[in-house]
Coordinates of N, CA, C and O in Angstrom, one line a residue:
X1 N 84.8 75.4 105.0 CA 86.0 74.7 104.5 C 87.0 75.9 104.2 O 86.8 76.7 103.3
X2 N 88.2 76.0 104.9 CA 89.1 77.0 104.7 C 89.9 76.7 103.3 O 90.0 75.6 102.9
X3 N 90.4 77.8 102.8 CA 91.2 77.7 101.6 C 92.6 77.1 102.0 O 93.3 77.8 102.7
X4 N 92.8 76.0 101.6 CA 94.0 75.3 102.1 C 95.1 75.1 101.1 O 96.2 74.6 101.3
X5 N 94.8 75.5 99.8 CA 95.7 75.4 98.8 C 95.7 76.7 98.0 O 94.9 77.4 98.0
X6 N 96.9 76.8 97.2 CA 97.0 78.1 96.4 C 96.1 78.1 95.1 O 96.0 76.9 94.6
X7 N 95.4 79.1 94.8 CA 94.6 79.1 93.6 C 95.0 80.3 92.8 O 95.3 81.4 93.4
X8 N 95.3 80.2 91.6 CA 95.7 81.4 90.7 C 94.7 81.5 89.6 O 94.0 80.6 89.1
X9 N 94.6 82.8 89.3 CA 93.7 83.1 88.2 C 94.1 84.5 87.8 O 94.7 85.3 88.6
X10 N 93.7 85.0 86.5 CA 94.0 86.3 86.0 C 92.8 87.2 86.3 O 91.7 86.7 86.1
X11 N 93.2 88.4 86.8 CA 92.1 89.3 87.0 C 92.5 90.7 86.6 O 93.7 91.0 86.6
X12 N 91.7 91.6 86.3 CA 91.8 93.0 86.1 C 91.6 93.8 87.3 O 90.6 93.5 87.9
X13 N 92.5 94.6 87.6 CA 92.3 95.6 88.7 C 91.2 96.6 88.3 O 91.5 97.5 87.4
X14 N 90.1 96.7 89.0 CA 89.1 97.5 88.7 C 89.0 98.8 89.3 O 89.9 99.2 90.1
X15 N 88.0 99.5 89.1 CA 88.0 100.9 89.6 C 88.1 100.8 91.2 O 87.6 99.8 91.8
X16 N 88.7 101.8 91.8 CA 88.9 101.8 93.3 C 89.8 100.6 93.8 O 89.5 100.1 95.0
X17 N 90.7 100.2 92.9 CA 91.7 99.2 93.3 C 91.0 97.8 93.8 O 91.4 97.1 94.6
X18 N 89.9 97.4 93.1 CA 89.2 96.3 93.4 C 89.6 95.1 92.5 O 89.8 95.3 91.3
X19 N 89.5 93.8 93.0 CA 89.8 92.7 92.3 C 88.6 91.6 92.4 O 88.3 91.4 93.6
X20 N 88.2 91.3 91.4 CA 87.0 90.3 91.4 C 87.6 88.8 91.6 O 88.3 88.3 90.8
X21 N 86.9 88.1 92.6 CA 87.2 86.8 92.8 C 86.2 86.0 92.1 O 85.0 86.1 92.2
X22 N 86.6 85.1 91.1 CA 85.8 84.3 90.3 C 84.8 83.5 91.2 O 85.1 83.0 92.3
X23 N 83.6 83.4 90.7 CA 82.5 82.7 91.4 C 82.9 81.3 91.7 O 82.6 80.7 92.6
X24 N 83.5 80.6 90.5 CA 83.8 79.2 90.7 C 84.8 79.0 91.9 O 84.6 78.0 92.7
X25 N 85.7 79.9 92.0 CA 86.7 79.8 93.2 C 85.9 80.0 94.5 O 86.1 79.2 95.6
X26 N 85.0 81.0 94.5 CA 84.3 81.2 95.7 C 83.3 79.9 96.1 O 83.2 79.7 97.3
X27 N 82.7 79.4 95.2 CA 81.9 78.2 95.2 C 82.7 76.9 95.7 O 82.3 76.2 96.6
X28 N 83.8 76.8 95.0 CA 84.6 75.5 95.2 C 85.2 75.5 96.6 O 85.1 74.4 97.3
X29 N 85.5 76.5 97.1 CA 86.2 76.5 98.5 C 85.2 77.2 99.6 O 85.4 77.2 100.7
X30 N 83.9 77.4 99.1 CA 82.9 77.9 100.1 C 83.3 79.1 100.8 O 83.3 79.1 102.1
X31 N 84.0 80.1 100.1 CA 84.5 81.4 100.8 C 83.3 82.2 101.2 O 82.3 82.3 100.5
X32 N 83.4 82.6 102.5 CA 82.2 83.4 103.0 C 82.5 85.0 102.8 O 83.7 85.4 102.8
X33 N 81.6 85.7 102.8 CA 81.8 87.2 102.8 C 82.5 87.6 104.0 O 82.0 87.3 105.2
X34 N 83.4 88.5 104.0 CA 84.1 89.0 105.1 C 85.2 88.1 105.7 O 85.9 88.4 106.5
X35 N 85.5 87.0 104.9 CA 86.6 86.1 105.2 C 87.9 86.7 104.8 O 88.0 87.3 103.8
X36 N 88.9 86.5 105.8 CA 90.2 87.2 105.5 C 91.2 86.1 105.1 O 91.2 85.0 105.7
X37 N 92.0 86.4 104.1 CA 92.9 85.3 103.6 C 94.2 86.1 103.0 O 94.1 87.3 102.7
X38 N 95.2 85.4 102.8 CA 96.4 85.9 102.3 C 96.5 86.0 100.8 O 96.0 85.1 100.1
X39 N 96.7 87.2 100.1 CA 96.8 87.5 98.8 C 98.2 87.6 98.2 O 99.0 88.4 98.9
X40 N 98.4 86.9 97.1 CA 99.8 87.1 96.5 C 99.5 87.7 95.2 O 99.1 87.0 94.2
X41 N 99.8 89.0 95.0 CA 99.5 89.7 93.8 C 100.8 89.8 92.9 O 101.9 90.2 93.5
X42 N 100.7 89.4 91.7 CA 101.9 89.3 90.8 C 101.7 90.0 89.5 O 100.6 89.9 88.9
X43 N 102.7 90.8 89.2 CA 102.6 91.7 87.9 C 104.0 91.6 87.3 O 104.9 92.2 87.7
X44 N 104.1 90.7 86.2 CA 105.4 90.4 85.6 C 106.4 89.7 86.7 O 106.0 88.7 87.1
X45 N 107.5 90.4 86.9 CA 108.4 89.8 87.8 C 108.2 90.4 89.4 O 109.0 90.0 90.1
X46 N 107.4 91.3 89.4 CA 107.2 91.8 90.8 C 105.9 91.2 91.4 O 105.1 90.8 90.8
X47 N 106.1 91.2 92.8 CA 105.0 90.6 93.5 C 104.9 91.2 94.9 O 105.8 91.9 95.3
X48 N 103.6 91.1 95.5 CA 103.3 91.7 96.8 C 102.4 90.8 97.5 O 101.4 90.2 96.9
X49 N 102.5 90.6 98.7 CA 101.7 89.8 99.6 C 100.9 90.8 100.6 O 101.6 91.8 101.0
X50 N 99.6 90.6 100.7 CA 98.9 91.3 101.7 C 97.6 90.5 102.1 O 97.4 89.4 101.5
X51 N 97.0 90.9 103.2 CA 95.7 90.2 103.6 C 94.5 90.9 103.0 O 94.5 92.2 103.1
X52 N 93.7 90.1 102.5 CA 92.4 90.7 102.0 C 91.1 90.1 102.5 O 91.2 89.0 103.0
X53 N 90.1 90.8 102.4 CA 88.9 90.3 102.7 C 87.7 90.4 101.8 O 87.7 91.5 101.0
X54 N 87.0 89.5 101.5 CA 86.0 89.6 100.5 C 84.8 90.4 100.9 O 84.4 90.2 102.0
X55 N 84.5 91.2 100.0 CA 83.4 92.2 100.3 C 82.0 91.6 99.9 O 82.0 90.4 99.5
X56 N 80.9 92.2 100.1 CA 79.6 91.7 99.8 C 79.4 91.5 98.3 O 78.5 90.7 97.9
X57 N 80.2 92.3 97.4 CA 80.1 92.0 96.0 C 81.0 90.9 95.5 O 81.1 90.8 94.3
X58 N 81.8 90.2 96.3 CA 82.7 89.2 95.8 C 84.1 89.7 95.3 O 84.7 89.0 94.6
X59 N 84.4 91.0 95.8 CA 85.7 91.4 95.4 C 86.5 91.9 96.6 O 85.9 92.0 97.7
X60 N 87.8 92.0 96.5 CA 88.6 92.4 97.5 C 89.3 93.7 97.0 O 89.5 93.9 95.9
X61 N 89.7 94.5 98.0 CA 90.4 95.8 97.7 C 91.9 95.7 98.0 O 92.3 95.2 99.0
X62 N 92.7 96.2 97.0 CA 94.1 96.2 97.2 C 94.4 97.5 98.0 O 93.9 98.5 97.9
X63 N 95.2 97.2 99.2 CA 95.5 98.4 100.0 C 96.2 99.6 99.3 O 96.8 99.3 98.4
X64 N 95.9 100.8 99.9 CA 96.6 101.9 99.2 C 98.0 102.0 99.1 O 98.6 102.3 98.1
X65 N 98.7 101.5 100.1 CA 100.1 101.4 100.2 C 100.6 100.5 99.1 O 101.6 100.8 98.4
X66 N 100.1 99.3 99.0 CA 100.4 98.4 97.9 C 100.2 99.0 96.6 O 101.0 98.7 95.6
X67 N 99.1 99.7 96.4 CA 98.6 100.2 95.2 C 99.7 101.4 94.7 O 100.2 101.4 93.5
X68 N 100.0 102.1 95.7 CA 100.9 103.3 95.3 C 102.3 102.7 95.0 O 103.0 103.2 94.0
X69 N 102.9 101.8 95.7 CA 104.2 101.2 95.5 C 104.3 100.3 94.5 O 105.2 100.2 93.5
X70 N 103.3 99.4 94.3 CA 103.2 98.2 93.3 C 102.7 98.6 92.0 O 103.3 98.3 91.0
X71 N 101.6 99.3 92.0 CA 100.8 99.4 90.8 C 101.2 100.8 90.1 O 101.0 101.0 89.0
X72 N 101.6 101.8 90.9 CA 102.1 103.2 90.4 C 101.0 103.8 89.5 O 101.2 104.0 88.4
X73 N 99.9 104.2 90.2 CA 98.8 104.8 89.5 C 99.2 106.2 89.2 O 99.8 106.9 89.8

């Protein structure tokens, strides 16, 4: 079953620019490992869209370009 609606949740950007997808969201929409979907990252009034893929650990990685411009590490 593909993700057909927007889902929002709060997450902490972890080590190596990783974001953990909650288990409830993965179970509810039956998200498979390696599945690609559009991510809308929002921080305050700034936002960035990119395509992400769920890894084997249930996390997705924020691209380097987005992290450099958006997160300003």
